[in-house]
mmCIF file of N, CA and C in Angstrom:
data_model
loop_
_atom_site.group_PDB
_atom_site.id
_atom_site.type_symbol
_atom_site.label_atom_id
_atom_site.label_comp_id
_atom_site.label_asym_id
_atom_site.label_seq_id
_atom_site.Cartn_x
_atom_site.Cartn_y
_atom_site.Cartn_z
ATOM 1 N N MET A 3 30.733 -45.780 -1.847
ATOM 2 C CA MET A 3 29.982 -44.928 -2.724
ATOM 3 C C MET A 3 28.579 -44.472 -2.231
ATOM 4 N N GLU A 4 27.915 -45.490 -1.770
ATOM 5 C CA GLU A 4 26.529 -45.210 -1.272
ATOM 6 C C GLU A 4 26.577 -44.213 -0.039
ATOM 7 N N GLY A 5 27.557 -44.289 0.718
ATOM 8 C CA GLY A 5 27.714 -43.413 1.948
ATOM 9 C C GLY A 5 27.978 -41.975 1.521
ATOM 10 N N LEU A 6 28.459 -41.700 0.314
ATOM 11 C CA LEU A 6 28.847 -40.275 -0.114
ATOM 12 C C LEU A 6 27.600 -39.566 -0.726
ATOM 13 N N ILE A 7 26.632 -40.316 -1.164
ATOM 14 C CA ILE A 7 25.480 -39.721 -1.875
ATOM 15 C C ILE A 7 24.726 -38.738 -0.989
ATOM 16 N N PHE A 8 24.371 -39.195 0.271
ATOM 17 C CA PHE A 8 23.654 -38.342 1.181
ATOM 18 C C PHE A 8 24.332 -37.026 1.524
ATOM 19 N N PRO A 9 25.710 -37.093 1.914
ATOM 20 C CA PRO A 9 26.394 -35.836 2.228
ATOM 21 C C PRO A 9 26.507 -34.931 1.074
ATOM 22 N N ILE A 10 26.714 -35.532 -0.107
ATOM 23 C CA ILE A 10 26.862 -34.635 -1.309
ATOM 24 C C ILE A 10 25.521 -33.999 -1.595
ATOM 25 N N LEU A 11 24.432 -34.702 -1.440
ATOM 26 C CA LEU A 11 23.082 -34.158 -1.675
ATOM 27 C C LEU A 11 22.805 -33.031 -0.699
ATOM 28 N N LEU A 12 23.182 -33.185 0.583
ATOM 29 C CA LEU A 12 22.972 -32.152 1.622
ATOM 30 C C LEU A 12 23.732 -30.874 1.284
ATOM 31 N N VAL A 13 25.017 -31.115 0.877
ATOM 32 C CA VAL A 13 25.871 -29.902 0.442
ATOM 33 C C VAL A 13 25.199 -29.178 -0.668
ATOM 34 N N GLY A 14 24.719 -29.978 -1.703
ATOM 35 C CA GLY A 14 24.083 -29.426 -2.882
ATOM 36 C C GLY A 14 22.887 -28.603 -2.573
ATOM 37 N N ILE A 15 22.002 -29.195 -1.654
ATOM 38 C CA ILE A 15 20.803 -28.427 -1.289
ATOM 39 C C ILE A 15 21.164 -27.151 -0.399
ATOM 40 N N ALA A 16 22.209 -27.261 0.458
ATOM 41 C CA ALA A 16 22.680 -26.120 1.221
ATOM 42 C C ALA A 16 23.142 -25.025 0.329
ATOM 43 N N ALA A 17 23.952 -25.381 -0.677
ATOM 44 C CA ALA A 17 24.415 -24.378 -1.688
ATOM 45 C C ALA A 17 23.325 -23.690 -2.446
ATOM 46 N N LEU A 18 22.307 -24.521 -2.817
ATOM 47 C CA LEU A 18 21.154 -23.819 -3.594
ATOM 48 C C LEU A 18 20.447 -22.886 -2.604
ATOM 49 N N LEU A 19 20.134 -23.275 -1.472
ATOM 50 C CA LEU A 19 19.509 -22.416 -0.528
ATOM 51 C C LEU A 19 20.281 -21.054 -0.247
ATOM 52 N N PHE A 20 21.649 -21.307 -0.059
ATOM 53 C CA PHE A 20 22.426 -20.142 0.195
ATOM 54 C C PHE A 20 22.411 -19.169 -1.015
ATOM 55 N N PHE A 21 22.535 -19.609 -2.153
ATOM 56 C CA PHE A 21 22.521 -18.785 -3.362
ATOM 57 C C PHE A 21 21.131 -18.084 -3.538
ATOM 58 N N GLN A 22 20.034 -18.839 -3.221
ATOM 59 C CA GLN A 22 18.742 -18.295 -3.358
ATOM 60 C C GLN A 22 18.580 -17.180 -2.295
ATOM 61 N N MET A 23 18.893 -17.422 -1.117
ATOM 62 C CA MET A 23 18.810 -16.331 -0.099
ATOM 63 C C MET A 23 19.737 -15.139 -0.330
ATOM 64 N N ARG A 24 20.808 -15.403 -0.990
ATOM 65 C CA ARG A 24 21.688 -14.230 -1.293
ATOM 66 C C ARG A 24 21.108 -13.340 -2.378
ATOM 67 N N ARG A 25 20.531 -14.110 -3.414
ATOM 68 C CA ARG A 25 19.834 -13.408 -4.505
ATOM 69 C C ARG A 25 18.610 -12.548 -3.977
ATOM 70 N N GLN A 26 17.841 -13.219 -3.069
ATOM 71 C CA GLN A 26 16.722 -12.560 -2.598
ATOM 72 C C GLN A 26 17.062 -11.334 -1.660
ATOM 73 N N ARG A 27 18.145 -11.439 -0.986
ATOM 74 C CA ARG A 27 18.606 -10.324 -0.118
ATOM 75 C C ARG A 27 19.036 -9.156 -1.000
ATOM 76 N N LYS A 28 19.651 -9.442 -2.090
ATOM 77 C CA LYS A 28 20.054 -8.458 -3.045
ATOM 78 C C LYS A 28 18.891 -7.715 -3.588
ATOM 79 N N VAL A 29 17.845 -8.435 -4.111
ATOM 80 C CA VAL A 29 16.709 -7.858 -4.637
ATOM 81 C C VAL A 29 15.950 -6.984 -3.605
ATOM 82 N N MET A 30 15.895 -7.475 -2.290
ATOM 83 C CA MET A 30 15.233 -6.643 -1.276
ATOM 84 C C MET A 30 16.013 -5.355 -0.972
ATOM 85 N N ASN A 31 17.367 -5.473 -1.002
ATOM 86 C CA ASN A 31 18.197 -4.244 -0.830
ATOM 87 C C ASN A 31 17.999 -3.199 -1.911
ATOM 88 N N GLU A 32 17.949 -3.689 -3.135
ATOM 89 C CA GLU A 32 17.689 -2.809 -4.234
ATOM 90 C C GLU A 32 16.299 -2.171 -4.128
ATOM 91 N N GLN A 33 15.292 -2.936 -3.740
ATOM 92 C CA GLN A 33 13.928 -2.445 -3.646
ATOM 93 C C GLN A 33 13.895 -1.341 -2.544
ATOM 94 N N GLN A 34 14.557 -1.634 -1.360
ATOM 95 C CA GLN A 34 14.636 -0.704 -0.290
ATOM 96 C C GLN A 34 15.305 0.603 -0.697
ATOM 97 N N LYS A 35 16.412 0.449 -1.485
ATOM 98 C CA LYS A 35 17.122 1.561 -1.933
ATOM 99 C C LYS A 35 16.189 2.549 -2.819
ATOM 100 N N LEU A 36 15.479 1.843 -3.660
ATOM 101 C CA LEU A 36 14.505 2.551 -4.557
ATOM 102 C C LEU A 36 13.538 3.316 -3.780
ATOM 103 N N GLN A 37 12.912 2.601 -2.831
ATOM 104 C CA GLN A 37 11.881 3.217 -2.016
ATOM 105 C C GLN A 37 12.325 4.380 -1.169
ATOM 106 N N ASN A 38 13.526 4.304 -0.798
ATOM 107 C CA ASN A 38 14.109 5.425 0.048
ATOM 108 C C ASN A 38 14.585 6.529 -0.853
ATOM 109 N N SER A 39 14.801 6.383 -2.114
ATOM 110 C CA SER A 39 15.289 7.384 -2.996
ATOM 111 C C SER A 39 14.167 8.076 -3.795
ATOM 112 N N LEU A 40 12.910 7.851 -3.503
ATOM 113 C CA LEU A 40 11.817 8.463 -4.304
ATOM 114 C C LEU A 40 11.831 9.974 -4.025
ATOM 115 N N GLU A 41 11.647 10.649 -5.102
ATOM 116 C CA GLU A 41 11.558 12.133 -5.121
ATOM 117 C C GLU A 41 10.361 12.606 -5.819
ATOM 118 N N VAL A 42 9.992 13.871 -5.514
ATOM 119 C CA VAL A 42 8.846 14.505 -6.206
ATOM 120 C C VAL A 42 9.192 14.577 -7.695
ATOM 121 N N GLY A 43 8.240 14.149 -8.484
ATOM 122 C CA GLY A 43 8.374 14.119 -9.929
ATOM 123 C C GLY A 43 8.732 12.820 -10.527
ATOM 124 N N ASP A 44 9.078 11.880 -9.731
ATOM 125 C CA ASP A 44 9.470 10.501 -10.250
ATOM 126 C C ASP A 44 8.213 9.809 -10.790
ATOM 127 N N ARG A 45 8.370 9.166 -11.940
ATOM 128 C CA ARG A 45 7.253 8.377 -12.420
ATOM 129 C C ARG A 45 7.554 6.933 -12.001
ATOM 130 N N VAL A 46 6.553 6.362 -11.329
ATOM 131 C CA VAL A 46 6.612 5.041 -10.730
ATOM 132 C C VAL A 46 5.501 4.073 -11.047
ATOM 133 N N MET A 47 5.737 2.777 -10.857
ATOM 134 C CA MET A 47 4.707 1.778 -11.007
ATOM 135 C C MET A 47 4.573 1.062 -9.624
ATOM 136 N N THR A 48 3.322 0.883 -9.238
ATOM 137 C CA THR A 48 3.106 0.254 -7.945
ATOM 138 C C THR A 48 3.032 -1.289 -8.195
ATOM 139 N N THR A 49 3.024 -2.090 -6.999
ATOM 140 C CA THR A 49 2.972 -3.522 -7.110
ATOM 141 C C THR A 49 1.670 -3.983 -7.785
ATOM 142 N N SER A 50 0.688 -3.165 -7.843
ATOM 143 C CA SER A 50 -0.542 -3.615 -8.470
ATOM 144 C C SER A 50 -0.621 -3.011 -9.876
ATOM 145 N N GLY A 51 0.360 -2.419 -10.379
ATOM 146 C CA GLY A 51 0.445 -2.035 -11.777
ATOM 147 C C GLY A 51 -0.080 -0.683 -12.070
ATOM 148 N N VAL A 52 -0.374 0.117 -11.010
ATOM 149 C CA VAL A 52 -0.882 1.435 -11.274
ATOM 150 C C VAL A 52 0.291 2.339 -11.475
ATOM 151 N N PHE A 53 0.257 3.217 -12.582
ATOM 152 C CA PHE A 53 1.317 4.115 -12.862
ATOM 153 C C PHE A 53 0.933 5.516 -12.324
ATOM 154 N N GLY A 54 2.008 6.285 -11.775
ATOM 155 C CA GLY A 54 1.641 7.567 -11.232
ATOM 156 C C GLY A 54 2.955 8.352 -11.036
ATOM 157 N N THR A 55 2.767 9.611 -10.777
ATOM 158 C CA THR A 55 3.895 10.550 -10.534
ATOM 159 C C THR A 55 3.898 11.045 -9.074
ATOM 160 N N VAL A 56 5.052 10.872 -8.469
ATOM 161 C CA VAL A 56 5.195 11.302 -7.014
ATOM 162 C C VAL A 56 5.008 12.760 -6.868
ATOM 163 N N VAL A 57 4.030 13.146 -6.033
ATOM 164 C CA VAL A 57 3.744 14.535 -5.861
ATOM 165 C C VAL A 57 4.153 15.015 -4.459
ATOM 166 N N ARG A 58 4.277 14.078 -3.504
ATOM 167 C CA ARG A 58 4.642 14.306 -2.175
ATOM 168 C C ARG A 58 5.147 13.095 -1.468
ATOM 169 N N THR A 59 6.211 13.268 -0.580
ATOM 170 C CA THR A 59 6.676 12.136 0.100
ATOM 171 C C THR A 59 6.566 12.261 1.597
ATOM 172 N N HIS A 60 6.308 11.201 2.246
ATOM 173 C CA HIS A 60 6.231 11.216 3.736
ATOM 174 C C HIS A 60 7.220 10.157 4.203
ATOM 175 N N ASP A 61 7.302 10.007 5.525
ATOM 176 C CA ASP A 61 8.200 9.004 6.089
ATOM 177 C C ASP A 61 7.964 7.577 5.504
ATOM 178 N N ASP A 62 6.692 7.109 5.595
ATOM 179 C CA ASP A 62 6.463 5.704 5.124
ATOM 180 C C ASP A 62 5.487 5.586 4.035
ATOM 181 N N SER A 63 5.141 6.761 3.402
ATOM 182 C CA SER A 63 4.205 6.738 2.321
ATOM 183 C C SER A 63 4.509 7.829 1.315
ATOM 184 N N VAL A 64 3.898 7.674 0.088
ATOM 185 C CA VAL A 64 4.025 8.672 -1.009
ATOM 186 C C VAL A 64 2.783 9.018 -1.536
ATOM 187 N N ASP A 65 2.549 10.253 -2.010
ATOM 188 C CA ASP A 65 1.343 10.581 -2.783
ATOM 189 C C ASP A 65 1.609 10.551 -4.230
ATOM 190 N N LEU A 66 0.756 9.775 -4.922
ATOM 191 C CA LEU A 66 0.914 9.632 -6.408
ATOM 192 C C LEU A 66 -0.218 10.273 -7.100
ATOM 193 N N GLU A 67 0.117 11.032 -8.178
ATOM 194 C CA GLU A 67 -0.942 11.615 -9.028
ATOM 195 C C GLU A 67 -1.126 10.558 -10.152
ATOM 196 N N ILE A 68 -2.285 9.846 -10.193
ATOM 197 C CA ILE A 68 -2.469 8.889 -11.212
ATOM 198 C C ILE A 68 -3.216 9.306 -12.306
ATOM 199 N N ALA A 69 -3.798 10.446 -12.223
ATOM 200 C CA ALA A 69 -4.550 11.123 -13.372
ATOM 201 C C ALA A 69 -4.519 12.538 -12.978
ATOM 202 N N ASP A 70 -4.930 13.461 -14.001
ATOM 203 C CA ASP A 70 -4.916 14.881 -13.719
ATOM 204 C C ASP A 70 -5.874 15.215 -12.569
ATOM 205 N N GLY A 71 -5.246 15.675 -11.525
ATOM 206 C CA GLY A 71 -6.022 16.069 -10.287
ATOM 207 C C GLY A 71 -6.444 14.908 -9.305
ATOM 208 N N VAL A 72 -5.989 13.721 -9.648
ATOM 209 C CA VAL A 72 -6.386 12.579 -8.799
ATOM 210 C C VAL A 72 -5.019 12.063 -8.077
ATOM 211 N N VAL A 73 -5.026 12.314 -6.775
ATOM 212 C CA VAL A 73 -3.866 12.019 -5.950
ATOM 213 C C VAL A 73 -4.272 10.908 -5.047
ATOM 214 N N THR A 74 -3.473 9.849 -4.894
ATOM 215 C CA THR A 74 -3.761 8.808 -3.886
ATOM 216 C C THR A 74 -2.556 8.562 -3.092
ATOM 217 N N THR A 75 -2.744 8.042 -1.912
ATOM 218 C CA THR A 75 -1.533 7.856 -1.019
ATOM 219 C C THR A 75 -1.226 6.312 -0.937
ATOM 220 N N TRP A 76 0.076 6.065 -1.127
ATOM 221 C CA TRP A 76 0.515 4.659 -1.162
ATOM 222 C C TRP A 76 1.653 4.465 -0.151
ATOM 223 N N LEU A 77 1.717 3.295 0.417
ATOM 224 C CA LEU A 77 2.904 2.944 1.310
ATOM 225 C C LEU A 77 4.150 2.943 0.335
ATOM 226 N N ARG A 78 5.290 3.290 0.876
ATOM 227 C CA ARG A 78 6.491 3.198 0.085
ATOM 228 C C ARG A 78 6.769 1.746 -0.366
ATOM 229 N N GLN A 79 6.414 0.763 0.349
ATOM 230 C CA GLN A 79 6.654 -0.636 0.059
ATOM 231 C C GLN A 79 5.810 -1.074 -1.213
ATOM 232 N N ALA A 80 4.814 -0.321 -1.479
ATOM 233 C CA ALA A 80 3.958 -0.636 -2.670
ATOM 234 C C ALA A 80 4.530 -0.160 -3.931
ATOM 235 N N ILE A 81 5.661 0.685 -3.884
ATOM 236 C CA ILE A 81 6.263 1.112 -5.131
ATOM 237 C C ILE A 81 7.188 0.030 -5.669
ATOM 238 N N ARG A 82 6.922 -0.451 -6.832
ATOM 239 C CA ARG A 82 7.598 -1.622 -7.343
ATOM 240 C C ARG A 82 8.911 -1.187 -8.138
ATOM 241 N N GLU A 83 8.696 -0.112 -9.063
ATOM 242 C CA GLU A 83 9.851 0.319 -9.815
ATOM 243 C C GLU A 83 9.621 1.750 -10.349
ATOM 244 N N ARG A 84 10.729 2.367 -10.668
ATOM 245 C CA ARG A 84 10.749 3.657 -11.280
ATOM 246 C C ARG A 84 10.690 3.505 -12.834
ATOM 247 N N VAL A 85 9.821 4.188 -13.437
ATOM 248 C CA VAL A 85 9.651 4.058 -14.945
ATOM 249 C C VAL A 85 10.060 5.281 -15.534
ATOM 250 N N GLU A 86 10.439 5.212 -16.804
ATOM 251 C CA GLU A 86 10.843 6.407 -17.558
ATOM 252 C C GLU A 86 9.523 7.138 -17.902
ATOM 253 N N SER A 87 9.512 8.479 -17.830
ATOM 254 C CA SER A 87 8.382 9.238 -17.914
ATOM 255 C C SER A 87 7.618 9.035 -19.251
ATOM 256 N N GLY A 88 8.257 8.651 -20.305
ATOM 257 C CA GLY A 88 7.637 8.454 -21.601
ATOM 258 C C GLY A 88 7.150 7.061 -21.941
ATOM 259 N N SER A 89 7.509 6.058 -21.113
ATOM 260 C CA SER A 89 7.252 4.689 -21.456
ATOM 261 C C SER A 89 5.732 4.334 -21.543
ATOM 262 N N SER A 90 4.908 4.721 -20.585
ATOM 263 C CA SER A 90 3.519 4.358 -20.689
ATOM 264 C C SER A 90 2.802 5.306 -21.707
ATOM 265 N N GLU A 91 3.246 6.464 -21.816
ATOM 266 C CA GLU A 91 2.702 7.429 -22.772
ATOM 267 C C GLU A 91 2.959 6.968 -24.148
ATOM 268 N N ASP A 92 4.176 6.473 -24.527
ATOM 269 C CA ASP A 92 4.543 5.837 -25.801
ATOM 270 C C ASP A 92 3.652 4.649 -26.086
ATOM 271 N N ALA A 93 3.342 3.857 -25.144
ATOM 272 C CA ALA A 93 2.492 2.648 -25.335
ATOM 273 C C ALA A 93 1.052 3.074 -25.615
ATOM 274 N N ASP A 94 0.579 4.163 -24.974
ATOM 275 C CA ASP A 94 -0.750 4.679 -25.307
ATOM 276 C C ASP A 94 -0.762 5.201 -26.762
ATOM 277 N N GLU A 95 0.290 5.932 -27.161
ATOM 278 C CA GLU A 95 0.291 6.434 -28.506
ATOM 279 C C GLU A 95 0.330 5.286 -29.507
ATOM 280 N N ASP A 96 1.131 4.261 -29.300
ATOM 281 C CA ASP A 96 1.227 3.102 -30.177
ATOM 282 C C ASP A 96 -0.197 2.413 -30.318
ATOM 283 N N SER A 97 -0.889 2.299 -29.247
ATOM 284 C CA SER A 97 -2.179 1.688 -29.321
ATOM 285 C C SER A 97 -3.222 2.562 -30.046
ATOM 286 N N GLU A 98 -3.077 3.890 -29.978
ATOM 287 C CA GLU A 98 -3.939 4.817 -30.741
ATOM 288 C C GLU A 98 -3.643 4.706 -32.298
ATOM 289 N N ASP A 99 -2.380 4.566 -32.616
ATOM 290 C CA ASP A 99 -2.006 4.478 -33.975
ATOM 291 C C ASP A 99 -2.480 3.192 -34.591
ATOM 292 N N SER A 100 -2.469 2.181 -33.853
ATOM 293 C CA SER A 100 -2.893 0.867 -34.520
ATOM 294 C C SER A 100 -4.462 0.792 -34.611
ATOM 295 N N GLU A 101 -4.936 -0.186 -35.428
ATOM 296 C CA GLU A 101 -6.313 -0.302 -35.625
ATOM 297 C C GLU A 101 -6.977 -0.799 -34.369
ATOM 298 N N PRO A 102 -8.053 -0.150 -33.934
ATOM 299 C CA PRO A 102 -8.737 -0.643 -32.722
ATOM 300 C C PRO A 102 -9.227 -2.044 -32.951
ATOM 301 N N ALA A 103 -9.320 -2.888 -31.953
ATOM 302 C CA ALA A 103 -9.726 -4.181 -32.012
ATOM 303 C C ALA A 103 -11.148 -4.374 -32.419
ATOM 304 N N GLY A 104 -12.023 -3.382 -32.051
ATOM 305 C CA GLY A 104 -13.358 -3.435 -32.358
ATOM 306 C C GLY A 104 -13.630 -3.336 -33.852
ATOM 307 N N GLU A 105 -12.865 -2.562 -34.521
ATOM 308 C CA GLU A 105 -13.039 -2.355 -36.039
ATOM 309 C C GLU A 105 -12.699 -3.694 -36.663
ATOM 310 N N SER A 106 -11.667 -4.297 -36.445
ATOM 311 C CA SER A 106 -11.277 -5.536 -37.101
ATOM 312 C C SER A 106 -12.287 -6.595 -36.818
ATOM 313 N N ALA A 107 -12.807 -6.666 -35.583
ATOM 314 C CA ALA A 107 -13.856 -7.663 -35.219
ATOM 315 C C ALA A 107 -15.088 -7.419 -36.003
ATOM 316 N N THR A 108 -15.457 -6.106 -36.201
ATOM 317 C CA THR A 108 -16.675 -5.788 -36.957
ATOM 318 C C THR A 108 -16.510 -6.214 -38.408
ATOM 319 N N GLU A 109 -15.393 -5.911 -38.929
ATOM 320 C CA GLU A 109 -15.102 -6.306 -40.410
ATOM 321 C C GLU A 109 -15.294 -7.739 -40.523
ATOM 322 N N SER A 110 -14.663 -8.500 -39.645
ATOM 323 C CA SER A 110 -14.736 -9.990 -39.786
ATOM 324 C C SER A 110 -16.155 -10.519 -39.624
ATOM 325 N N SER A 111 -16.896 -9.877 -38.728
ATOM 326 C CA SER A 111 -18.296 -10.381 -38.624
ATOM 327 C C SER A 111 -19.132 -9.973 -39.808
ATOM 328 N N GLU A 112 -18.797 -8.797 -40.392
ATOM 329 C CA GLU A 112 -19.528 -8.474 -41.666
ATOM 330 C C GLU A 112 -19.222 -9.357 -42.765
ATOM 331 N N GLU A 113 -17.925 -9.822 -42.865
ATOM 332 C CA GLU A 113 -17.527 -10.729 -43.914
ATOM 333 C C GLU A 113 -18.264 -12.037 -43.707
ATOM 334 N N ARG A 114 -18.439 -12.503 -42.428
ATOM 335 C CA ARG A 114 -19.078 -13.708 -42.131
ATOM 336 C C ARG A 114 -20.485 -13.642 -42.547
ATOM 337 N N GLU A 115 -21.189 -12.546 -42.183
ATOM 338 C CA GLU A 115 -22.605 -12.294 -42.566
ATOM 339 C C GLU A 115 -22.746 -12.371 -44.060
ATOM 340 N N THR A 116 -21.812 -11.718 -44.869
ATOM 341 C CA THR A 116 -21.995 -11.729 -46.250
ATOM 342 C C THR A 116 -21.756 -13.141 -46.811
ATOM 343 N N ALA A 117 -20.827 -13.830 -46.274
ATOM 344 C CA ALA A 117 -20.679 -15.218 -46.688
ATOM 345 C C ALA A 117 -21.839 -16.178 -46.446
ATOM 346 N N ASP A 118 -22.447 -15.877 -45.227
ATOM 347 C CA ASP A 118 -23.567 -16.678 -44.812
ATOM 348 C C ASP A 118 -24.829 -16.403 -45.782
ATOM 349 N N SER A 119 -25.040 -15.171 -46.010
ATOM 350 C CA SER A 119 -26.188 -14.839 -46.908
ATOM 351 C C SER A 119 -25.967 -15.443 -48.308
ATOM 352 N N GLU A 120 -24.765 -15.292 -48.790
ATOM 353 C CA GLU A 120 -24.399 -15.910 -50.105
ATOM 354 C C GLU A 120 -24.723 -17.435 -50.114
ATOM 355 N N THR A 121 -24.377 -18.094 -48.983
ATOM 356 C CA THR A 121 -24.598 -19.600 -48.896
ATOM 357 C C THR A 121 -26.155 -19.866 -48.966
ATOM 358 N N GLN A 122 -26.864 -18.968 -48.222
ATOM 359 C CA GLN A 122 -28.232 -19.232 -48.125
ATOM 360 C C GLN A 122 -28.946 -18.943 -49.530
ATOM 361 N N LYS A 123 -28.417 -17.990 -50.334
ATOM 362 C CA LYS A 123 -28.992 -17.710 -51.682
ATOM 363 C C LYS A 123 -28.686 -18.926 -52.548
ATOM 364 N N THR A 124 -27.556 -19.497 -52.457
ATOM 365 C CA THR A 124 -27.254 -20.586 -53.439
ATOM 366 C C THR A 124 -27.881 -21.892 -52.836
ATOM 367 N N GLY A 125 -28.087 -21.973 -51.645
ATOM 368 C CA GLY A 125 -28.571 -23.313 -51.084
ATOM 369 C C GLY A 125 -30.004 -23.369 -50.875
#
């Protein structure tokens, strides 16, 4: 029994490594496919989290418009994913509809000041 533990452990580790490499290769192939299929007008996110629209493609780079009139050049490998054109705009609209964080912080500090002044009057 003791002689079987080591070979079983080796087979288990080898299987884990095999499946991990297989998954990693699949992810890399999908990423390569995405980077090769970029077209003008695609809305993308870079590996650093910058959102932009592809305005021009080159062999190994793409030009992204990240704001009105602001175009930057990125390596194709820096493009992480294609995003739906309305996803980041919807998030911006949601944050505009909600109460800004500064207002709620101001209200809570005003409430604290009122409570402090009332305690000073009574004390």
